[in-house]
Coordinates of C-alpha atoms in Angstrom, one line a residue:
Chain A
M95 CA 46.0 -2.3 14.0
V96 CA 44.4 -5.5 15.1
S97 CA 44.5 -8.6 12.9
V98 CA 41.1 -10.3 12.5
T99 CA 40.2 -13.4 10.5
I100 CA 36.8 -13.4 9.0
I101 CA 35.2 -16.6 7.6
D102 CA 32.1 -16.3 5.5
R103 CA 29.2 -18.7 5.1
A104 CA 30.9 -20.4 2.2
G105 CA 34.0 -21.0 4.3
R106 CA 36.1 -18.3 2.5
E107 CA 38.6 -16.9 4.9
E108 CA 40.3 -13.6 4.9
T109 CA 42.6 -11.9 7.5
V110 CA 42.2 -8.1 7.7
E111 CA 44.0 -5.4 9.7
A112 CA 41.4 -3.4 11.5
A113 CA 41.4 -0.2 13.5
P114 CA 41.0 -0.5 17.3
G115 CA 37.8 1.1 18.4
L116 CA 35.8 -0.2 15.5
S117 CA 33.3 -3.0 16.1
V118 CA 33.7 -6.4 14.5
M119 CA 30.5 -5.7 12.6
E120 CA 32.0 -2.6 11.1
T121 CA 35.2 -4.5 10.3
I122 CA 33.4 -7.3 8.5
R123 CA 31.4 -4.7 6.5
Q124 CA 34.5 -2.7 5.6
A125 CA 36.3 -5.8 4.5
G126 CA 33.6 -6.1 1.8
F127 CA 31.8 -9.2 3.1
D128 CA 28.2 -8.8 2.1
E129 CA 26.5 -11.5 4.1
L130 CA 26.1 -9.6 7.4
E131 CA 22.7 -7.8 7.4
A132 CA 23.4 -5.8 10.6
M133 CA 20.1 -4.2 10.2
C134 CA 20.0 -2.0 13.3
G135 CA 23.4 -0.6 12.4
G136 CA 25.1 -1.8 15.5
S137 CA 22.9 -0.7 18.3
C138 CA 22.3 -4.1 19.9
S139 CA 18.7 -4.0 18.8
C140 CA 18.4 -6.9 16.5
A141 CA 20.4 -10.1 16.0
T142 CA 21.3 -9.9 12.3
C143 CA 25.1 -9.5 12.9
H144 CA 25.4 -12.9 14.6
V145 CA 28.9 -14.4 14.4
Y146 CA 30.8 -17.2 16.1
A147 CA 33.9 -15.7 17.7
Q148 CA 37.0 -17.5 18.8
G149 CA 39.9 -15.8 20.5
E150 CA 41.5 -14.5 23.7
G151 CA 40.5 -11.3 25.4
L152 CA 36.8 -11.3 24.5
V153 CA 34.7 -9.5 27.0
P154 CA 31.7 -11.5 28.3
L155 CA 28.3 -10.9 26.6
S156 CA 25.9 -8.4 28.2
A157 CA 22.4 -9.5 29.2
D158 CA 20.9 -7.7 26.2
E159 CA 23.3 -9.4 23.8
D160 CA 22.6 -12.7 25.5
D161 CA 18.8 -12.3 25.2
L162 CA 19.0 -11.2 21.5
L163 CA 21.2 -14.2 20.6
D164 CA 18.5 -16.4 22.0
S165 CA 16.3 -15.4 19.0
S166 CA 18.6 -17.3 16.7
D167 CA 18.1 -20.9 15.8
H168 CA 21.8 -21.2 15.2
R169 CA 23.0 -20.1 18.6
R170 CA 26.2 -21.8 19.9
A171 CA 28.4 -21.4 22.9
D172 CA 30.7 -19.1 21.0
S173 CA 27.9 -17.0 19.5
R174 CA 28.2 -13.2 19.6
L175 CA 26.7 -10.1 18.1
S176 CA 29.5 -8.6 16.1
C177 CA 28.4 -5.1 16.8
Q178 CA 29.1 -5.6 20.5
I179 CA 32.7 -6.6 20.1
R180 CA 34.9 -3.6 20.1
L181 CA 38.4 -4.2 18.7
S182 CA 41.4 -3.6 20.9
A183 CA 44.9 -5.0 20.9
A184 CA 43.7 -7.6 23.4
L185 CA 41.8 -9.2 20.5
E186 CA 44.7 -9.7 18.2
G187 CA 44.2 -12.9 16.2
L188 CA 40.4 -13.0 16.7
R189 CA 38.6 -15.4 14.4
V190 CA 35.0 -14.7 13.5
T191 CA 32.7 -16.9 11.4
I192 CA 29.5 -15.3 10.0
A193 CA 26.6 -17.4 11.4
P194 CA 23.9 -18.9 9.1
E195 CA 21.0 -16.7 8.2
D196 CA 17.9 -17.1 10.5
Chain B
M30 CA 29.2 1.8 -16.9
V31 CA 25.8 3.1 -17.5
A32 CA 25.5 5.5 -20.4
G33 CA 22.5 7.8 -21.1
G34 CA 20.3 6.3 -23.8
G35 CA 22.8 3.4 -24.2
D36 CA 22.3 -0.2 -23.3
P37 CA 19.3 -0.9 -21.1
V38 CA 20.1 -1.5 -17.4
D39 CA 18.7 -4.9 -16.4
V40 CA 17.6 -3.7 -12.9
L41 CA 17.3 0.0 -12.4
I42 CA 16.8 0.9 -8.7
V43 CA 15.4 4.3 -7.9
G44 CA 16.5 5.5 -4.5
G45 CA 19.8 5.0 -2.6
G46 CA 18.5 4.5 0.9
H47 CA 18.2 1.3 2.9
A48 CA 15.8 -0.3 0.4
G49 CA 17.6 0.6 -2.8
A50 CA 21.0 -0.4 -1.4
Q51 CA 19.8 -3.7 0.0
C52 CA 18.0 -4.6 -3.3
A53 CA 21.3 -4.3 -5.1
I54 CA 23.3 -6.1 -2.5
A55 CA 20.8 -9.0 -2.4
L56 CA 20.8 -9.3 -6.2
R57 CA 24.5 -9.9 -6.2
Q58 CA 24.4 -12.1 -3.2
N59 CA 21.9 -14.3 -5.0
G60 CA 24.1 -14.5 -8.0
Y61 CA 22.4 -12.0 -10.3
A62 CA 24.7 -11.4 -13.2
G63 CA 22.9 -8.6 -15.1
S64 CA 23.6 -4.9 -14.9
V65 CA 22.4 -3.1 -11.8
A66 CA 22.2 0.7 -11.2
I67 CA 21.0 2.8 -8.4
V68 CA 19.8 6.3 -9.0
G69 CA 20.2 8.3 -5.7
R70 CA 19.2 11.9 -5.1
E71 CA 21.9 12.5 -2.5
H72 CA 25.5 12.7 -3.3
E73 CA 26.8 10.1 -0.9
P74 CA 26.9 6.4 -1.4
P75 CA 24.1 4.6 0.6
Y76 CA 24.3 5.2 4.3
E77 CA 22.4 4.3 7.4
R78 CA 19.7 6.8 8.4
P79 CA 18.7 5.9 12.0
P80 CA 22.0 7.1 13.5
L81 CA 21.5 10.5 12.0
S82 CA 19.1 11.4 14.9
K83 CA 21.3 9.5 17.4
E84 CA 25.0 8.7 17.3
Y85 CA 25.8 10.9 14.3
F86 CA 24.2 13.9 15.7
A87 CA 25.8 13.3 19.1
R88 CA 29.1 13.0 17.2
E89 CA 29.7 9.5 18.6
K90 CA 30.1 8.2 15.0
S91 CA 31.7 9.8 12.0
F92 CA 29.8 9.8 8.7
E93 CA 32.2 7.3 7.2
R94 CA 31.1 4.8 9.8
L95 CA 27.5 5.0 8.6
Y96 CA 28.1 3.7 5.1
I97 CA 25.9 0.6 4.4
R98 CA 28.9 -0.8 2.5
P99 CA 32.3 0.9 2.0
P100 CA 32.3 3.1 -1.1
Q101 CA 34.5 0.8 -3.1
F102 CA 32.0 -2.1 -2.6
W103 CA 29.7 -0.8 -5.2
E104 CA 32.4 -0.8 -7.9
E105 CA 33.6 -4.2 -6.9
K106 CA 30.1 -5.6 -7.2
D107 CA 29.6 -3.8 -10.5
I108 CA 26.7 -1.8 -9.2
A109 CA 26.5 1.6 -10.8
L110 CA 25.8 4.5 -8.5
L111 CA 24.2 7.5 -10.3
L112 CA 24.2 10.0 -7.4
G113 CA 22.9 13.5 -7.1
C114 CA 20.1 13.0 -9.5
E115 CA 16.6 11.5 -9.5
V116 CA 14.0 10.0 -11.8
V117 CA 11.5 12.6 -12.9
K118 CA 9.6 10.7 -15.6
V119 CA 8.7 7.0 -16.2
D120 CA 7.5 5.6 -19.5
P121 CA 6.3 2.1 -18.6
A122 CA 5.5 1.2 -22.2
A123 CA 8.9 2.0 -23.5
K124 CA 10.5 0.9 -20.2
Q125 CA 12.4 4.2 -20.0
V126 CA 13.0 6.8 -17.3
V127 CA 14.2 10.4 -17.6
L128 CA 16.6 11.7 -14.9
S129 CA 16.6 15.2 -13.5
D130 CA 19.7 16.0 -15.6
G131 CA 17.9 15.0 -18.8
T132 CA 19.5 11.6 -19.2
M133 CA 17.2 8.9 -20.6
M134 CA 17.7 5.3 -19.4
T135 CA 16.1 2.1 -20.5
Y136 CA 15.4 -0.6 -18.0
G137 CA 14.5 -4.3 -17.9
T138 CA 13.1 -4.1 -14.4
L139 CA 12.4 -1.0 -12.4
V140 CA 12.6 -1.1 -8.6
W141 CA 11.1 2.0 -7.0
A142 CA 12.7 2.5 -3.6
A143 CA 12.6 6.3 -3.4
G144 CA 11.3 6.6 0.1
G145 CA 9.8 9.9 1.0
D146 CA 10.4 13.5 1.7
P147 CA 9.8 15.1 5.1
R148 CA 6.3 16.5 5.3
R149 CA 6.5 20.3 5.4
L150 CA 4.6 22.5 7.8
P151 CA 1.6 23.8 6.0
C152 CA 1.8 27.2 7.6
A153 CA 3.4 30.6 7.2
G154 CA 7.1 30.8 8.0
S155 CA 8.0 27.2 7.2
D156 CA 10.5 28.3 4.6
L157 CA 12.5 30.5 7.0
A158 CA 16.2 29.8 7.6
G159 CA 16.8 27.6 10.7
V160 CA 13.8 25.4 10.0
H161 CA 15.0 21.8 9.6
A162 CA 14.0 18.3 8.8
V163 CA 16.0 15.3 10.1
R164 CA 16.1 12.8 7.2
T165 CA 19.4 13.2 5.3
R166 CA 23.0 13.8 6.2
A167 CA 22.7 17.3 4.8
D168 CA 19.7 18.1 7.1
C169 CA 21.8 16.9 10.1
D170 CA 25.0 18.7 9.1
Q171 CA 23.1 22.0 8.8
L172 CA 21.5 21.6 12.2
M173 CA 24.9 20.5 13.7
G174 CA 26.5 23.6 12.2
E175 CA 23.9 25.7 13.8
T176 CA 24.2 24.2 17.3
D177 CA 28.0 24.6 16.9
G178 CA 27.3 28.2 15.9
G179 CA 25.5 29.1 19.1
V180 CA 21.9 27.9 18.7
K181 CA 20.7 27.4 22.2
R182 CA 16.9 27.0 22.0
V183 CA 15.4 24.5 19.6
T184 CA 11.7 23.8 19.1
V185 CA 10.8 20.4 17.8
I186 CA 7.5 20.2 16.1
G187 CA 6.1 16.6 16.2
G188 CA 6.2 14.0 18.9
G189 CA 6.9 10.9 16.8
Y190 CA 10.1 8.9 17.0
I191 CA 12.2 11.4 15.0
G192 CA 11.1 14.3 17.1
L193 CA 11.7 12.5 20.3
E194 CA 15.1 11.2 19.3
A195 CA 16.2 14.7 18.2
A196 CA 14.9 16.1 21.5
A197 CA 16.9 13.5 23.5
V198 CA 20.1 14.2 21.6
L199 CA 19.8 17.9 21.8
T200 CA 19.0 17.9 25.4
K201 CA 22.0 15.8 26.2
M202 CA 24.1 18.4 24.3
G203 CA 22.8 21.1 26.6
V204 CA 20.4 22.7 24.1
A205 CA 17.1 23.9 25.6
V206 CA 14.3 22.0 23.8
T207 CA 10.6 22.6 23.5
L208 CA 8.7 19.8 21.9
L209 CA 5.2 20.5 20.5
E210 CA 2.8 17.8 19.7
A211 CA -0.6 18.5 18.1
A212 CA -2.2 15.3 19.4
S213 CA -3.1 14.8 23.1
R214 CA 0.0 12.5 23.5
V215 CA 3.3 11.8 21.9
L216 CA 3.6 8.6 19.7
A217 CA -0.2 8.6 19.3
R218 CA 0.0 7.2 15.8
V219 CA 2.2 4.2 16.6
A220 CA 1.8 3.3 20.3
G221 CA -0.6 3.0 23.1
P222 CA -1.1 5.6 26.0
D223 CA 1.1 3.7 28.5
L224 CA 4.1 4.1 26.2
S225 CA 3.3 7.7 25.5
A226 CA 2.9 8.6 29.1
F227 CA 6.3 7.0 29.9
Y228 CA 8.2 8.8 27.2
E229 CA 6.5 12.1 28.1
A230 CA 7.6 11.8 31.7
E231 CA 11.2 10.8 30.7
H232 CA 11.6 13.8 28.4
R233 CA 10.2 16.2 31.0
A234 CA 12.6 14.6 33.6
H235 CA 15.5 15.4 31.2
G236 CA 14.4 19.0 31.0
V237 CA 12.4 19.0 27.7
D238 CA 9.5 21.5 27.7
L239 CA 7.1 19.0 26.2
R240 CA 3.6 20.3 25.3
T241 CA 0.8 18.1 23.9
G242 CA -2.4 19.2 22.3
V243 CA -0.9 22.4 20.9
A244 CA -1.4 23.5 17.4
V245 CA 1.2 25.6 15.6
E246 CA -0.3 28.6 13.8
R247 CA 2.8 29.9 12.1
L248 CA 6.6 30.3 12.4
I249 CA 7.8 33.8 13.2
G250 CA 11.0 35.2 11.9
I251 CA 12.8 37.9 10.1
P252 CA 11.2 37.9 6.6
G253 CA 13.6 36.2 4.2
G254 CA 15.8 35.5 7.3
R255 CA 15.9 33.2 10.3
V256 CA 13.2 31.8 12.4
T257 CA 12.9 33.4 15.9
G258 CA 9.9 31.6 17.3
V259 CA 6.7 29.5 16.9
A260 CA 3.3 31.1 17.3
L261 CA 0.7 28.7 18.7
Q262 CA -3.0 28.9 18.0
D263 CA -3.7 29.8 21.6
G264 CA -1.7 32.9 21.2
T265 CA 1.4 31.7 22.9
V266 CA 4.8 32.3 21.3
V267 CA 7.7 29.9 21.9
A268 CA 11.0 31.6 21.2
A269 CA 13.4 29.5 19.1
D270 CA 16.8 29.9 17.5
A271 CA 16.0 26.9 15.3
V272 CA 13.0 24.6 14.6
I273 CA 13.0 20.9 13.7
V274 CA 9.9 19.6 11.9
G275 CA 9.3 15.9 12.4
I276 CA 5.7 15.4 11.3
G277 CA 6.1 12.4 9.0
I278 CA 7.0 11.9 5.4
V279 CA 5.3 12.2 2.0
P280 CA 6.1 9.2 -0.2
A281 CA 8.3 10.2 -3.2
V282 CA 6.2 8.6 -5.8
A283 CA 4.9 11.3 -8.1
P284 CA 6.7 10.2 -11.3
L285 CA 5.4 6.6 -10.9
I286 CA 1.8 7.7 -10.2
A287 CA 2.0 10.0 -13.2
A288 CA 3.1 7.0 -15.2
G289 CA -0.2 5.3 -14.2
A290 CA 0.9 3.1 -11.2
A291 CA -2.0 2.4 -8.8
G292 CA -1.6 4.2 -5.5
A293 CA -2.4 7.2 -3.5
N294 CA -0.6 7.2 -0.2
G295 CA 2.4 5.4 -1.7
I296 CA 2.6 2.9 -4.5
D297 CA 0.2 -0.1 -4.3
V298 CA 2.0 -3.4 -4.4
D299 CA 0.9 -7.0 -4.3
A300 CA 2.3 -9.8 -2.1
F301 CA 5.4 -9.9 -4.3
C302 CA 6.0 -6.1 -4.1
R303 CA 4.8 -5.8 -7.8
T304 CA 3.2 -2.6 -8.8
S305 CA 0.3 -2.4 -11.3
L306 CA 2.9 -1.6 -14.0
P307 CA 4.7 -4.4 -15.8
D308 CA 8.2 -5.1 -14.5
V309 CA 8.0 -2.3 -11.9
Y310 CA 8.3 -3.1 -8.2
A311 CA 8.1 -0.8 -5.2
V312 CA 9.7 -1.4 -1.8
G313 CA 10.3 0.4 1.5
D314 CA 8.7 3.5 2.9
C315 CA 6.9 4.3 -0.3
A316 CA 5.3 0.9 -0.9
S317 CA 1.7 0.4 0.3
F318 CA 0.8 -3.2 0.9
A319 CA -1.7 -5.5 2.6
C320 CA 0.2 -6.4 5.8
D321 CA -0.2 -9.9 7.1
F322 CA 0.7 -8.7 10.5
A323 CA -2.2 -6.2 10.5
D324 CA -4.9 -8.6 9.4
G325 CA -4.3 -7.6 5.8
A326 CA -4.8 -3.9 6.3
V327 CA -3.2 -1.9 3.5
M328 CA -0.5 0.3 4.9
R329 CA 3.0 1.7 4.4
V330 CA 5.6 0.6 7.0
E331 CA 8.3 3.1 7.5
S332 CA 11.2 1.1 9.0
V333 CA 14.6 -0.2 8.1
Q334 CA 13.4 -3.7 8.6
N335 CA 10.6 -3.3 6.1
A336 CA 12.9 -1.6 3.6
N337 CA 15.5 -4.3 3.9
D338 CA 13.2 -7.3 3.8
Q339 CA 11.0 -6.0 0.9
A340 CA 14.2 -5.2 -1.1
T341 CA 15.5 -8.7 -0.4
C342 CA 12.1 -10.2 -1.4
V343 CA 12.3 -8.4 -4.8
A344 CA 15.9 -9.3 -5.4
K345 CA 15.2 -13.0 -4.8
A346 CA 12.2 -12.9 -7.1
L347 CA 14.4 -11.4 -9.8
C348 CA 16.8 -14.3 -9.2
G349 CA 14.0 -16.8 -9.8
E350 CA 13.0 -17.3 -6.1
A351 CA 9.7 -15.5 -5.9
R352 CA 8.0 -15.8 -2.5
P353 CA 5.3 -13.6 -1.0
Y354 CA 6.6 -10.9 1.4
R355 CA 5.8 -12.0 5.0
A356 CA 8.2 -10.6 7.5
L357 CA 7.4 -9.7 11.1
P358 CA 7.7 -5.9 11.4
W359 CA 10.1 -4.7 14.0
F360 CA 11.5 -1.4 14.9
W361 CA 13.8 0.2 17.5
S362 CA 14.4 3.7 19.0
N363 CA 17.1 4.8 21.3
Q364 CA 16.5 7.8 23.5
Y365 CA 18.7 8.7 26.5
D366 CA 19.5 5.3 28.1
L367 CA 16.3 3.8 26.9
K368 CA 16.2 1.0 24.4
L369 CA 12.8 0.6 22.8
Q370 CA 12.2 -2.4 20.7
T371 CA 8.9 -3.0 18.9
A372 CA 7.6 -6.2 17.3
G373 CA 4.4 -6.3 15.3
I374 CA 1.9 -3.6 14.4
S375 CA -0.3 -2.4 17.2
V376 CA -2.9 -0.8 15.0
G377 CA -6.4 -2.1 15.8
Y378 CA -5.6 -3.4 19.3
D379 CA -8.6 -3.7 21.8
Q380 CA -6.6 -4.5 24.9
T381 CA -3.2 -3.7 26.4
V382 CA -1.3 -5.5 29.1
L383 CA 1.4 -3.8 31.0
R384 CA 4.3 -6.1 32.0
G385 CA 7.0 -4.9 34.4
D386 CA 7.3 -1.6 36.0
P387 CA 7.6 1.7 34.1
A388 CA 9.0 3.3 37.3
A389 CA 11.9 0.8 37.2
R390 CA 12.4 1.9 33.5
S391 CA 12.1 -1.7 32.3
F392 CA 8.7 -2.8 31.0
S393 CA 6.7 -4.0 28.1
V394 CA 3.3 -3.0 26.7
I395 CA 1.6 -6.0 25.0
Y396 CA -1.1 -5.3 22.5
L397 CA -4.0 -7.7 22.0
K398 CA -6.7 -7.9 19.5
T399 CA -9.6 -10.3 20.4
G400 CA -7.2 -12.0 22.8
R401 CA -4.4 -12.5 20.3
V402 CA -1.0 -10.9 20.8
I403 CA -0.4 -8.5 17.8
A404 CA 2.4 -6.4 19.0
L405 CA 4.8 -5.4 21.9
D406 CA 6.6 -2.3 22.8
C407 CA 9.5 -3.3 25.0
V408 CA 11.5 -0.7 26.9
N409 CA 14.8 -1.9 28.3
A410 CA 13.3 -5.4 28.2
V411 CA 15.2 -7.3 25.5
K412 CA 14.1 -10.7 26.8
D413 CA 10.4 -9.7 26.4
Y414 CA 11.1 -8.5 22.9
V415 CA 12.9 -11.7 21.8
Q416 CA 10.3 -14.0 23.3
G417 CA 7.3 -11.8 22.6
R418 CA 7.9 -11.6 18.9
K419 CA 7.4 -15.4 18.8
L420 CA 4.0 -14.9 20.4
V421 CA 3.1 -12.5 17.6
E422 CA 4.4 -14.9 14.9
A423 CA 2.5 -17.8 16.5
Q424 CA -0.7 -15.6 16.8
A425 CA -0.8 -16.8 20.4
C426 CA -3.7 -16.0 22.7
P427 CA -2.2 -16.3 26.2
D428 CA -4.0 -15.4 29.4
P429 CA -3.6 -11.7 30.0
G430 CA -2.9 -12.3 33.7
C431 CA 0.0 -14.4 32.7
L432 CA 1.3 -11.8 30.3
A433 CA 1.2 -9.2 33.0
N434 CA 3.2 -11.4 35.4
D435 CA 6.8 -10.7 34.7
R436 CA 8.0 -13.6 36.8
L437 CA 6.6 -15.9 34.1
P438 CA 8.7 -15.8 30.9
L439 CA 6.8 -15.0 27.7
K440 CA 8.5 -18.0 26.2
G441 CA 6.2 -20.4 28.0
L442 CA 3.0 -18.7 27.0
A443 CA 2.9 -19.5 23.3

């Protein structure tokens, strides 16, 4: 299992143990956080699963992810689409903060 | 818990799809403290439908990964799920509904989010075994069971997004697919000829026997048994071990219409998603509204985006934050390695601009109406989609020559 800390828009923080192979989007959803719209269900087609991600071992963003994140008014240097981060042991200790709603 | 004939449910949501689920989620997110119940026809807690014709069918994702929220979420948020039943009668004066199992429930507010049922083929043989829709988990499981069981030839009737996505997945799985479209091109109802031609060529290149302008006369099969083929009006017979019917949906609105709600093709709603009945809203695939992004034309928009955003609009209104519904329509479709993203509604366009190169499998079709950008279909062109949707929102009228020049970012053209 991979330990991931999720921080919601109100600052509430929870650390969960998630299964490798799942996306961070699925992990946030399964942990019961209800703020993430993730409208396209994780197919990198919208930008409604936007998070700020801090941790080691993150793979760089793809061109599509980069372009989609550009649609957000809240983009930062650590912005990611949570559906595009697949959990693996390399991401142990990852911290993700749900970005403000656009 | 909700008991039949007992206390009224403050918000009773009819339909457990994207719209119904999102309405309940958004109510709680916005601090709604009253009782909330969802009546859902299927037996599963709300799940995502788009992957049914994509990752679920291809077995890239298990069903458990499609839940809109984990099953325990609903209990934690005190949202009652009444599954495996539907509303069959509405009494708007008494504010009561009757469920298919005979239970009577009283509501404070009714949110009709029942979506639609797959349109059935109006010809002989449509009730044969092996004839499928692709809208629910059960539909997909049946079809997957058949492909596992040796079905090798599938005929898809209907060249809309559902039919094309099913054709793509089946082809990838090694099934021989024939796709029949009655119109002269696929996607005729939702996109321009450039996009249709591109997808037709792609499907043919992947081995799909795609035929346009063909009318189905009847389905052939063993009476009371399985389908064996599709007879066309020109006398041709296409042999098939199974048939997928993807010819649109019929809004599931009969009980509400019977109760006196205004509507015909769906339930008519105003800018706040209110129906003509007191304290009754309608959202999602079954709601017919004047769309700001189609110059006020009255239409239903069948998409996850519309279902979600209308549901959120109603939830906020019920929490004291009523605002008119005004969300840019967007949509996506994944077929093979092609990512299509659509922004806006192209209905009523009088000019199209092709940007990029279809041969390079990365391009956009931009739809204009009297010079104004009203919609874009972007294929493997995410940047165009992201920047182009701002042109639609801004009602921009850029020079078509500039739109066509893909060395100029759309961003600068607003």
